[in-house]
Structure formats: structure tokens, C-alpha cells
PDB file of C-alpha atoms and ligand atoms in Angstrom:
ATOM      1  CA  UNK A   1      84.173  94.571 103.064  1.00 81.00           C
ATOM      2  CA  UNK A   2      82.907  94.139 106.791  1.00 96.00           C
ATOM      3  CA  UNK A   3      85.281  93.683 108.884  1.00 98.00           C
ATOM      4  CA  UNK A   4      83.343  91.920 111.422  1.00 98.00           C
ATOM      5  CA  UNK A   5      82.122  89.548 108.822  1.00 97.00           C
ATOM      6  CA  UNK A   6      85.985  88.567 107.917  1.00 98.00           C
ATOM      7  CA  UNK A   7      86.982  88.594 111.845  1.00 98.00           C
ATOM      8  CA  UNK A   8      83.476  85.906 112.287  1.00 97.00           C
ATOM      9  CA  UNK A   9      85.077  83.989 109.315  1.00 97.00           C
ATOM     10  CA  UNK A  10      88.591  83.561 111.262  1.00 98.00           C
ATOM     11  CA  UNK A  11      89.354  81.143 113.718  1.00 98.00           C
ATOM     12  CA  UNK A  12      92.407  78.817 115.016  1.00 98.00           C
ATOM     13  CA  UNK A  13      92.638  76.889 112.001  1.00 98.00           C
ATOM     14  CA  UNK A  14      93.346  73.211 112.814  1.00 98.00           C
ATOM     15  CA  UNK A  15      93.753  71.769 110.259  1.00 98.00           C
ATOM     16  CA  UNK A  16      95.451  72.905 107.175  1.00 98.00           C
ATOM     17  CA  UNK A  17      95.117  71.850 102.775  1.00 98.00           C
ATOM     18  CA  UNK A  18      98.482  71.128 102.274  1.00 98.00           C
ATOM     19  CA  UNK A  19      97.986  71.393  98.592  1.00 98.00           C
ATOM     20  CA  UNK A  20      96.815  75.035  98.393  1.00 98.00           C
ATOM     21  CA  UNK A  21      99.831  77.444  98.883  1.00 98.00           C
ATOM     22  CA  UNK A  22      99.540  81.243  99.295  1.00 98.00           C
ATOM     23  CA  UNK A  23     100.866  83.321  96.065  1.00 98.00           C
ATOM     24  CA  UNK A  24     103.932  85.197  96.146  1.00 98.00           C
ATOM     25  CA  UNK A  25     101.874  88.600  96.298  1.00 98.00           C
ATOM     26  CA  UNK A  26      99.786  87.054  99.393  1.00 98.00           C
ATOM     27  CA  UNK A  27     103.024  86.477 101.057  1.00 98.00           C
ATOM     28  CA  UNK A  28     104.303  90.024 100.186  1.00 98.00           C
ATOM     29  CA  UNK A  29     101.253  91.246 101.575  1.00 98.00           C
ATOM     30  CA  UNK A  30     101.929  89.098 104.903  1.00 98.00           C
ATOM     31  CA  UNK A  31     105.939  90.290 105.257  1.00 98.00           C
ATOM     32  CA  UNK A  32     104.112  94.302 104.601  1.00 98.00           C
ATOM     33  CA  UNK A  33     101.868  93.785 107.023  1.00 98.00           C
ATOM     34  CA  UNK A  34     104.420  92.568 109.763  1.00 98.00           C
ATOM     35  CA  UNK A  35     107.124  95.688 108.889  1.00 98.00           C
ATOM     36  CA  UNK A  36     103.790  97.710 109.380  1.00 98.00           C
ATOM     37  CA  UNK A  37     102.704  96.812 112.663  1.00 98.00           C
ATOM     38  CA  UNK A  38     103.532  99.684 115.087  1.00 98.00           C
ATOM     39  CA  UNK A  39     106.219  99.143 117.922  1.00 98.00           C
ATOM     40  CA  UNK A  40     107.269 101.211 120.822  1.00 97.00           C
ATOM     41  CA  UNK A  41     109.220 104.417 119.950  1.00 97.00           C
ATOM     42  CA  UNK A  42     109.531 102.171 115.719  1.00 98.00           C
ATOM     43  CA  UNK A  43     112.229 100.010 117.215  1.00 98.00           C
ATOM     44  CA  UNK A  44     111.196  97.386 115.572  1.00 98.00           C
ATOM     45  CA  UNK A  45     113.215  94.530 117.881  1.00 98.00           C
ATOM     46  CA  UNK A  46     111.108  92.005 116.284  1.00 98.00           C
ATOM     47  CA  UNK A  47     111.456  89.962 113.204  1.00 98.00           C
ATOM     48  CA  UNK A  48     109.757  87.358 111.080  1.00 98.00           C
ATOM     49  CA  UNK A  49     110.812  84.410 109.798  1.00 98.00           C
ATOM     50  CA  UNK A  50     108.984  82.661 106.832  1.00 98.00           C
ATOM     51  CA  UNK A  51     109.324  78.338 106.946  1.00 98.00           C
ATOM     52  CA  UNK A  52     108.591  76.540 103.925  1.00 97.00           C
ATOM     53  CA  UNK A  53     111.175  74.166 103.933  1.00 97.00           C
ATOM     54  CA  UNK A  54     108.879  70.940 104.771  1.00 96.00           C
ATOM     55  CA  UNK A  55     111.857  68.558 106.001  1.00 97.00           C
ATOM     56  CA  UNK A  56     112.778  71.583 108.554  1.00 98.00           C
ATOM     57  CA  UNK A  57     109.124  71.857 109.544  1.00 98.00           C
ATOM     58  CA  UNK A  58     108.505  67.871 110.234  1.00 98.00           C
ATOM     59  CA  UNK A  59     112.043  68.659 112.488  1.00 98.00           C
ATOM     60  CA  UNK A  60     109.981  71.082 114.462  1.00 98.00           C
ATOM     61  CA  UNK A  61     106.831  69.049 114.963  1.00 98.00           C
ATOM     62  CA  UNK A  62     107.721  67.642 118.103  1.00 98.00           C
ATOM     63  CA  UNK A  63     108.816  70.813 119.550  1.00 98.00           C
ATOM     64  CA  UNK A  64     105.401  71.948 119.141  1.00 98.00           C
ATOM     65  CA  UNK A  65     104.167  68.911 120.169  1.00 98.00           C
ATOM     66  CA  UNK A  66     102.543  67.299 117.356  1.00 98.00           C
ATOM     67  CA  UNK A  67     100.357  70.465 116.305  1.00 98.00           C
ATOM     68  CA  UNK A  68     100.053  69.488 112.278  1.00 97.00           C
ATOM     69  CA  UNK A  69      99.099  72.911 111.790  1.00 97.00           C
ATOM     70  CA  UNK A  70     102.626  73.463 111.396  1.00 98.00           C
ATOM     71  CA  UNK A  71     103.871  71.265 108.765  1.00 98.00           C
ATOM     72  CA  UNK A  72     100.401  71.207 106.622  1.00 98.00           C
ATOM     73  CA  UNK A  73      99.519  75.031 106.513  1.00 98.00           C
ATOM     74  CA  UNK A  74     101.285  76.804 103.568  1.00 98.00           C
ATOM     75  CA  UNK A  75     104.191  78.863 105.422  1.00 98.00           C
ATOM     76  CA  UNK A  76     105.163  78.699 109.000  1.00 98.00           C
ATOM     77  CA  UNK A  77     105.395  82.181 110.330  1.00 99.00           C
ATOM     78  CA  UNK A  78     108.079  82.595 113.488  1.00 99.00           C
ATOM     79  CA  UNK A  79     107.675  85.576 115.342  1.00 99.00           C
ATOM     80  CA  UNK A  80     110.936  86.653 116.991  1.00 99.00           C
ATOM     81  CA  UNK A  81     112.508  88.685 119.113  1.00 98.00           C
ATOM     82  CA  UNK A  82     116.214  90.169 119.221  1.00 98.00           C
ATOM     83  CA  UNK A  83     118.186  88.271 121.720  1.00 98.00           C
ATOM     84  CA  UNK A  84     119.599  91.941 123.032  1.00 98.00           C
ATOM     85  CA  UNK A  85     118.883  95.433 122.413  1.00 98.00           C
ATOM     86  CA  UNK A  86     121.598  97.703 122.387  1.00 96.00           C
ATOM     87  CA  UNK A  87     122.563 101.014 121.221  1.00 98.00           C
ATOM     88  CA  UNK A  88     123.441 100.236 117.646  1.00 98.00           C
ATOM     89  CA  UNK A  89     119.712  99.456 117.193  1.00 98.00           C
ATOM     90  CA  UNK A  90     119.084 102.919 118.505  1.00 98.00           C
ATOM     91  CA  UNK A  91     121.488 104.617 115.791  1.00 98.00           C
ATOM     92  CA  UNK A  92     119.808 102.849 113.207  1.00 97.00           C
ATOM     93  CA  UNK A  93     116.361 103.477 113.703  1.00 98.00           C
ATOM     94  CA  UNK A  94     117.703 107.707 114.079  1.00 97.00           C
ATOM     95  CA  UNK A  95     120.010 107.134 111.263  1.00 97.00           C
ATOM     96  CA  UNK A  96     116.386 105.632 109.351  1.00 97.00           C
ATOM     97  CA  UNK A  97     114.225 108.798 110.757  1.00 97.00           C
ATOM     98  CA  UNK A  98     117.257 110.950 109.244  1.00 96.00           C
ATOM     99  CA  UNK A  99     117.309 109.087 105.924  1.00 96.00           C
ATOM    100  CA  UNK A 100     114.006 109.250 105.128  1.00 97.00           C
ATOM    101  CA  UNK A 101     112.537 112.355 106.750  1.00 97.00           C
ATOM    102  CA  UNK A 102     115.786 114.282 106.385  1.00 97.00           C
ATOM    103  CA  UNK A 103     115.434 115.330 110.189  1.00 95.00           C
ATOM    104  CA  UNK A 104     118.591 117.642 111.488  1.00 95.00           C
ATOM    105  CA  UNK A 105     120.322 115.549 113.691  1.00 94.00           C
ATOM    106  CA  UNK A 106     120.444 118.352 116.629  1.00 96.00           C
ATOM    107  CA  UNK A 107     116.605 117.776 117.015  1.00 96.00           C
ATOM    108  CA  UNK A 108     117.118 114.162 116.659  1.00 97.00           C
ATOM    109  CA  UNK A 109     120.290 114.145 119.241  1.00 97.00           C
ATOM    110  CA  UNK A 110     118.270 114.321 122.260  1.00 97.00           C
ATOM    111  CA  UNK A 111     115.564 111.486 122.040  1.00 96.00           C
ATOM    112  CA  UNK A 112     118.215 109.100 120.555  1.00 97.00           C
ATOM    113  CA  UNK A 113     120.506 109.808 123.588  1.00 98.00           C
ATOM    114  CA  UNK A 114     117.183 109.394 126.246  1.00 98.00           C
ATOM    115  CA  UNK A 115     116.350 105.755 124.211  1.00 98.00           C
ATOM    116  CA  UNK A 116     119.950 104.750 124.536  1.00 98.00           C
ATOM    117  CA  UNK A 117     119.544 105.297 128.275  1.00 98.00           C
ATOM    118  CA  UNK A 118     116.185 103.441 128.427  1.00 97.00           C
ATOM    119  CA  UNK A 119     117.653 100.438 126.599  1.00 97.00           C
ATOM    120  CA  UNK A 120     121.028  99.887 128.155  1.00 97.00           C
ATOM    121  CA  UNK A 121     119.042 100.760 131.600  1.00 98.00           C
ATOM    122  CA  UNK A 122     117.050  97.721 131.119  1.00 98.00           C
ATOM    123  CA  UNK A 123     118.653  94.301 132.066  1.00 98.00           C
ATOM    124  CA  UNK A 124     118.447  91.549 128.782  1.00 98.00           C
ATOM    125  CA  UNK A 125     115.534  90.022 130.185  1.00 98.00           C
ATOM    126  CA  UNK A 126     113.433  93.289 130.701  1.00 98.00           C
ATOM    127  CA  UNK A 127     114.529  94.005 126.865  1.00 98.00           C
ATOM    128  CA  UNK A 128     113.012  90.651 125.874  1.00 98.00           C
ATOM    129  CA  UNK A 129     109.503  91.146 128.034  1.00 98.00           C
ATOM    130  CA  UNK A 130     109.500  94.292 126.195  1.00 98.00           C
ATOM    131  CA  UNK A 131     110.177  92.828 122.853  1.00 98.00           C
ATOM    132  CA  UNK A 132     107.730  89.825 123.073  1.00 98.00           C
ATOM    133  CA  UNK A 133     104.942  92.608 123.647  1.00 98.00           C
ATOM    134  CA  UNK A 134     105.758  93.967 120.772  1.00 98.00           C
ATOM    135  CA  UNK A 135     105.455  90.205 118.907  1.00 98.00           C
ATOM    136  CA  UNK A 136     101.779  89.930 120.379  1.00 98.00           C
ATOM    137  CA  UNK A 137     101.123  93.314 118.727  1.00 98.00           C
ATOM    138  CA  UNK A 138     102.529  92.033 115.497  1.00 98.00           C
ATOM    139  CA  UNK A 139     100.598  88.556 116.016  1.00 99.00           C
ATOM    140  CA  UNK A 140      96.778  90.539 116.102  1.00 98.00           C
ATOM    141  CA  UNK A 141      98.217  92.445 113.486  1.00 98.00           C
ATOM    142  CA  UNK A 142      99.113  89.547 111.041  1.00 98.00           C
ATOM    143  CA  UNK A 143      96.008  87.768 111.840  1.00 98.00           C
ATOM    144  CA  UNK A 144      93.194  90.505 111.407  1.00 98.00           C
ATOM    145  CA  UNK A 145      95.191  91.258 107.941  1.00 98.00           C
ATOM    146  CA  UNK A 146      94.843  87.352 107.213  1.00 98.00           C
ATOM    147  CA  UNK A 147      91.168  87.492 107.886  1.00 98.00           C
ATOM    148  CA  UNK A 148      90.787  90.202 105.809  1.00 98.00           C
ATOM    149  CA  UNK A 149      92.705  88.682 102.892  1.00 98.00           C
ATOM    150  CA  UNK A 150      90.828  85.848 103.691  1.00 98.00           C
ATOM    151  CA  UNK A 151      93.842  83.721 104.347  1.00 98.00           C
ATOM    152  CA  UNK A 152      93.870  81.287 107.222  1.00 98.00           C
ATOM    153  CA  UNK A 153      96.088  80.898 110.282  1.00 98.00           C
ATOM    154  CA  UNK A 154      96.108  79.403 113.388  1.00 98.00           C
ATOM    155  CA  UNK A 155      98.172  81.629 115.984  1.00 98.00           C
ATOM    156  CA  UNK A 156     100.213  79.714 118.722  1.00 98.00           C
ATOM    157  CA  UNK A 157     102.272  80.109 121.614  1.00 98.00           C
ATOM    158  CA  UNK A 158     102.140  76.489 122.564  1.00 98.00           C
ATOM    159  CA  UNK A 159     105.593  74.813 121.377  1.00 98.00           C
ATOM    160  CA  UNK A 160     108.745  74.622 123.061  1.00 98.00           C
ATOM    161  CA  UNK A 161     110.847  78.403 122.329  1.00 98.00           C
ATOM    162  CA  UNK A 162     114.538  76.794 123.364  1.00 98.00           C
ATOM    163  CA  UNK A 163     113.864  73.560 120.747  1.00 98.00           C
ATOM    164  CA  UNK A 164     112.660  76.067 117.789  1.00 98.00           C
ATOM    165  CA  UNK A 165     115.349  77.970 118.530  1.00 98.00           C
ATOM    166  CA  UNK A 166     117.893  75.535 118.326  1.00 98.00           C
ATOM    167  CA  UNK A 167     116.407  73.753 115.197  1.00 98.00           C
ATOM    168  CA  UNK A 168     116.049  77.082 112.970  1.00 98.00           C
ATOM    169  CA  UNK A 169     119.985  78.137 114.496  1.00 98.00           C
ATOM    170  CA  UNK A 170     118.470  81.157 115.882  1.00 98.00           C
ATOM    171  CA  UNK A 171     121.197  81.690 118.135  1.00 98.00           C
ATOM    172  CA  UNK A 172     123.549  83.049 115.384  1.00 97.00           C
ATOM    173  CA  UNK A 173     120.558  84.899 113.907  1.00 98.00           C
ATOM    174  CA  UNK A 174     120.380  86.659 117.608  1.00 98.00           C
ATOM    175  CA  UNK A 175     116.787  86.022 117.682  1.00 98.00           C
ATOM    176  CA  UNK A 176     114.854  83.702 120.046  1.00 98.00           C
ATOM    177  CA  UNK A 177     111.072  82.558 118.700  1.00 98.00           C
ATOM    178  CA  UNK A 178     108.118  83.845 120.556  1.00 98.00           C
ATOM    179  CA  UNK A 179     105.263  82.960 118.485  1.00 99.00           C
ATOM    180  CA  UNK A 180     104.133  80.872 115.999  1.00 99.00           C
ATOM    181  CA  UNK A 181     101.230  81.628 112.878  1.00 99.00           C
ATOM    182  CA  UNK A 182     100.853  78.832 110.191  1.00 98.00           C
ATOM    183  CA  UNK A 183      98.922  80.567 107.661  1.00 99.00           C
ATOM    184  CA  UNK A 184      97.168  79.272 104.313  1.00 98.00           C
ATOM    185  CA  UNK A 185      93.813  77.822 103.424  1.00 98.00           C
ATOM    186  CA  UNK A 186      91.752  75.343 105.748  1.00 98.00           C
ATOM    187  CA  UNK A 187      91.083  71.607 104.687  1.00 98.00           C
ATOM    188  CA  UNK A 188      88.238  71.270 103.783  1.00 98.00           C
ATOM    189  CA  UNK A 189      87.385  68.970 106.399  1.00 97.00           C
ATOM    190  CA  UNK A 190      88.208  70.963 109.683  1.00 97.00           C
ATOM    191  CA  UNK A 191      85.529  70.101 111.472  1.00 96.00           C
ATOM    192  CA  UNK A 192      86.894  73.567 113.636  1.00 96.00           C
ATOM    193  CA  UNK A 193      85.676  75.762 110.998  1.00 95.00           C
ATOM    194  CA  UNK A 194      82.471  75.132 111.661  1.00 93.00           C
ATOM    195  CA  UNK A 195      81.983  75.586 114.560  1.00 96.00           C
ATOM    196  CA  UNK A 196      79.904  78.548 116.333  1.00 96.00           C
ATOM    197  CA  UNK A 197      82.286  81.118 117.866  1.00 97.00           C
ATOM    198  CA  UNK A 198      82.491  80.893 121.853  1.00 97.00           C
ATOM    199  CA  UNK A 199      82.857  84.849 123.162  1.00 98.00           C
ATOM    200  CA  UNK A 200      81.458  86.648 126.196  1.00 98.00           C
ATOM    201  CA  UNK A 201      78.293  88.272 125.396  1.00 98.00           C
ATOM    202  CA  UNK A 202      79.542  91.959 124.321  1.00 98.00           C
ATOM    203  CA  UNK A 203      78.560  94.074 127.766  1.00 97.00           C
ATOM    204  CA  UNK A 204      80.463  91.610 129.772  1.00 97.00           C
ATOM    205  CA  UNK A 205      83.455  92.269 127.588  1.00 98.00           C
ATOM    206  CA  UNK A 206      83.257  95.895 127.410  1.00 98.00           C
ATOM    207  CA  UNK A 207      82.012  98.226 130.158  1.00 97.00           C
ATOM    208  CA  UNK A 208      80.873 101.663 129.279  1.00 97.00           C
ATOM    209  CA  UNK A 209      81.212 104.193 131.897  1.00 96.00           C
TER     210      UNK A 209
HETATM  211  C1  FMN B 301      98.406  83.913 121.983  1.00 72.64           C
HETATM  212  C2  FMN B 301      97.647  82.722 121.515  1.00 72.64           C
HETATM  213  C3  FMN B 301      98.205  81.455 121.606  1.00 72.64           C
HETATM  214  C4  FMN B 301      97.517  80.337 121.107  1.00 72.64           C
HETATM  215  N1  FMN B 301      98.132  79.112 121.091  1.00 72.64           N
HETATM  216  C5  FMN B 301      97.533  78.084 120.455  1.00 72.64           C
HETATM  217  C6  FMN B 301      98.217  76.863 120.233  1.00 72.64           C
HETATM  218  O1  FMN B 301      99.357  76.659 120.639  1.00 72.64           O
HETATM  219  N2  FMN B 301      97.574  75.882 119.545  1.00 72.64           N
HETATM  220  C7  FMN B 301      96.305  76.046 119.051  1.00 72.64           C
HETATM  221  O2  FMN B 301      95.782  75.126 118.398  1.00 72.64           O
HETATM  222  N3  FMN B 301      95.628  77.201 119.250  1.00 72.64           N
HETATM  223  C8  FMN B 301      96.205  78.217 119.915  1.00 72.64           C
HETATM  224  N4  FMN B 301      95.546  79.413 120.074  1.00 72.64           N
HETATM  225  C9  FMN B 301      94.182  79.553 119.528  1.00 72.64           C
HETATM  226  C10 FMN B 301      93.114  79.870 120.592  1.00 72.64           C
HETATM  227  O3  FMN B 301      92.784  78.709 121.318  1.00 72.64           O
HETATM  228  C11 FMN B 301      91.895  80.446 119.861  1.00 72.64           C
HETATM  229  O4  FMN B 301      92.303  81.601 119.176  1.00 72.64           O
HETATM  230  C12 FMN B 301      90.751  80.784 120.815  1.00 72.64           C
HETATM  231  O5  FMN B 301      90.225  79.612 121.385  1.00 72.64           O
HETATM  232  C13 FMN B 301      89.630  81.548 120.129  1.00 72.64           C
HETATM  233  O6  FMN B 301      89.121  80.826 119.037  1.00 72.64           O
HETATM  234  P1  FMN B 301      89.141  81.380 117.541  1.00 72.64           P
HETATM  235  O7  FMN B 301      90.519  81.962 117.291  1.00 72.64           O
HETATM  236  O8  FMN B 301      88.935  80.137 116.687  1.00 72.64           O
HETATM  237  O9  FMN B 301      88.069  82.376 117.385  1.00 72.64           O
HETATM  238  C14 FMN B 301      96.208  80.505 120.582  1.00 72.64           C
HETATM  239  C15 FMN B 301      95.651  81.801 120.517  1.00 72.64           C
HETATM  240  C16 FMN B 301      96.349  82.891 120.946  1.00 72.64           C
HETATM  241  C17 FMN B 301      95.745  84.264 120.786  1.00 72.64           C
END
């Protein structure tokens, strides 16, 4: 595979064949790839959620203003972000490190008691700037695996967070949407996919020193 050959191939897929669905395994691959991405200190305040349901995804339409990307593409993936942070979330990701790498908790004891200092430090809104980073991170991640699986999405920050998260009852989830990524297989007649990619020329993008 070349990777630049699959990144060319991407782009912000328009328009969407609402008849071809990603497989269960593609999906799989998809929900891997987002509990993969890396996130400060593995905190992992993010999550996904997976819309298939179409009647809940022509609700949402107008909170992303019209953008059929949404309802036509396969799945709607909803990047997240956890309402709060607080120190429970720190025990578990320990209690995790502990689990699975059978770590003695006195070597353990002092960087869970410095995060739980960072995190209740930081007011709710400086925990949410800090999550939604980590939902970008997750985004590039989801859509250079896409590419590469040579699945199609379209990522988007352009819909209205407060409707989405009132429509999908996030509140009780205690999650609040960040991003969107409609992913599955372009129409065949998105006149977008053909279209020559627009980018800087490569030394105006990246300086060498
Ligand atoms: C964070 C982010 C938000 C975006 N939001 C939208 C959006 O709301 N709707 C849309 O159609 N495209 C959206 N795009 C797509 C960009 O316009 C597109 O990626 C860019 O023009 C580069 O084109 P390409 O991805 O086709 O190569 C977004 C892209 C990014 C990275």
C-alpha cells in the first residue's frame, strides 16, 4: 500500500451511496481504530458514538444545516467529549494500568495523585478545551485509517453542538458532541471526488531548517 496514494484518494466526501453500507468487520475496524488513537496521559475523555438509526439522523439534519452527508453516508460517527473530568476517571485509567500490566500500586500512587491534581485544578471548561483536542486527534486518526481501508468520510465541525446534543440525549450520557465523520462509500456521482486536490505547494507547508 502507499499511503500517499490512499491519503490523494480521500477527500470531504459530499455526497454519499446510501445503498452501500460498511460490513460489520469495517465498522469493528472503525470503533479499534478510535479506542487506539493516543490521548494525553491514556485518559481517554473522549467517546464515539455510532448513528444508524435513519429517522434519528433526518432529526439531526437541520442541526447540521442541511449537510446530506449525514443522513446518506452509511454510519454517522459523533465524536464526544465527557461533560466533566473528575477523579473517578483518574482511578480507572490506574486501576486499567494495574489490571493489565500488573503495576504495584506504590509506583502507580504518585502519578495518579499528580493527575488528580491536574484535573480537579482545571475549571470544566479548561477540561473540555482539553478534551476536544483530544477529539481532533481521534478525527485525523479515524480518517487516515478510512483512507487506508478505503472507506469514505467527510469530517465536520460545521453543525450546531447544543441541538446534537439535545437530539441524541447526550446530557444523560455526560457527553457533549464535538465532531462529526459520516463514513461509507461515495455516490457515484460526487462531482467532489473528482476534483484535483487544492494544497500549498510542499516547501511553503514545511520549512526545513
Ligand atoms: C475540522 C474540519 C471540519 C470540517 N467541517 C466540514 C463541514 O462541516 N462540512 C463539510 O462539507 N466539510 C468540512 N470539512 C472538510 C474540509 O473543507 C476539507 O477537508 C478541506 O477543504 C480539504 O479537502 P479534502 O479533505 O477534500 O482534501 C472539514 C474539515 C475539517 C478538517
Amino acid at each position: 500500500m502507499d499511503i500517499i496514494e490512499r491519503l490523494q484518494w480521500r477527500y470531504a466526501t459530499k455526497k454519499f451511496d446510501p445503498t452501500k453500507l460498511l460490513t460489520k468487520q469495517k465498522l469493528h475496524t472503525l470503533k479499534q481504530a478510535f479506542n487506539l488513537t493516543a490521548t494525553s496521559f491514556g485518559l481517554q475523555t473522549i467517546s464515539m458514538l455510532i448513528v444508524s438509526n435513519e429517522a434519528l439522523r433526518t432529526k439531526l439534519l437541520p442541526a447540521a444545516y442541511g449537510q446530506r452527508q449525514i443522513v446518506e453516508a452509511s454510519h454517522l460517527l459523533v465524536l464526544c467529549i465527557k461533560d466533566h473530568i473528575n477523579t473517578d476517571d483518574v482511578d480507572d485509567l490506574f486501576n486499567n494500568v494495574s489490571e493489565l500490566r500488573n503495576t504495584p500500586e506504590t509506583i502507580l500512587e504518585p502519578y495518579r495523585n499528580d493527575l488528580k491534581s491536574m484535573m480537579t485544578n482545571m475549571t470544566q471548561e479548561q477540561q473540555q478545551e482539553w478534551s476536544i483536542k483530544q477529539a481532533y486527534i481521534a478525527l485525523g486518526n479515524l480518517m487516515t485509517v478510512c483512507a487506508v481501508e478505503h472507506i469514505d468520510s467527510c469530517p465536520m465541525e460545521g453543525f450546531d453542538r447544543a441541538q446534537f446534543d439535545a437530539i441524541l440525549q447526550l446530557e444523560e450520557k455526560e457527553l457533549k458532541s464535538v465532531l462529526l465523520l459520516p463514513v461509507g462509500y461515495r455516490a457515484a456521482d460526487d462531482m467532489f471526488s473528482g476534483f484535483k486536490k487544492v494544497r500549498k505547494k510542499l516547501n511553503d507547508a514545511v520549512l526545513e531548517l
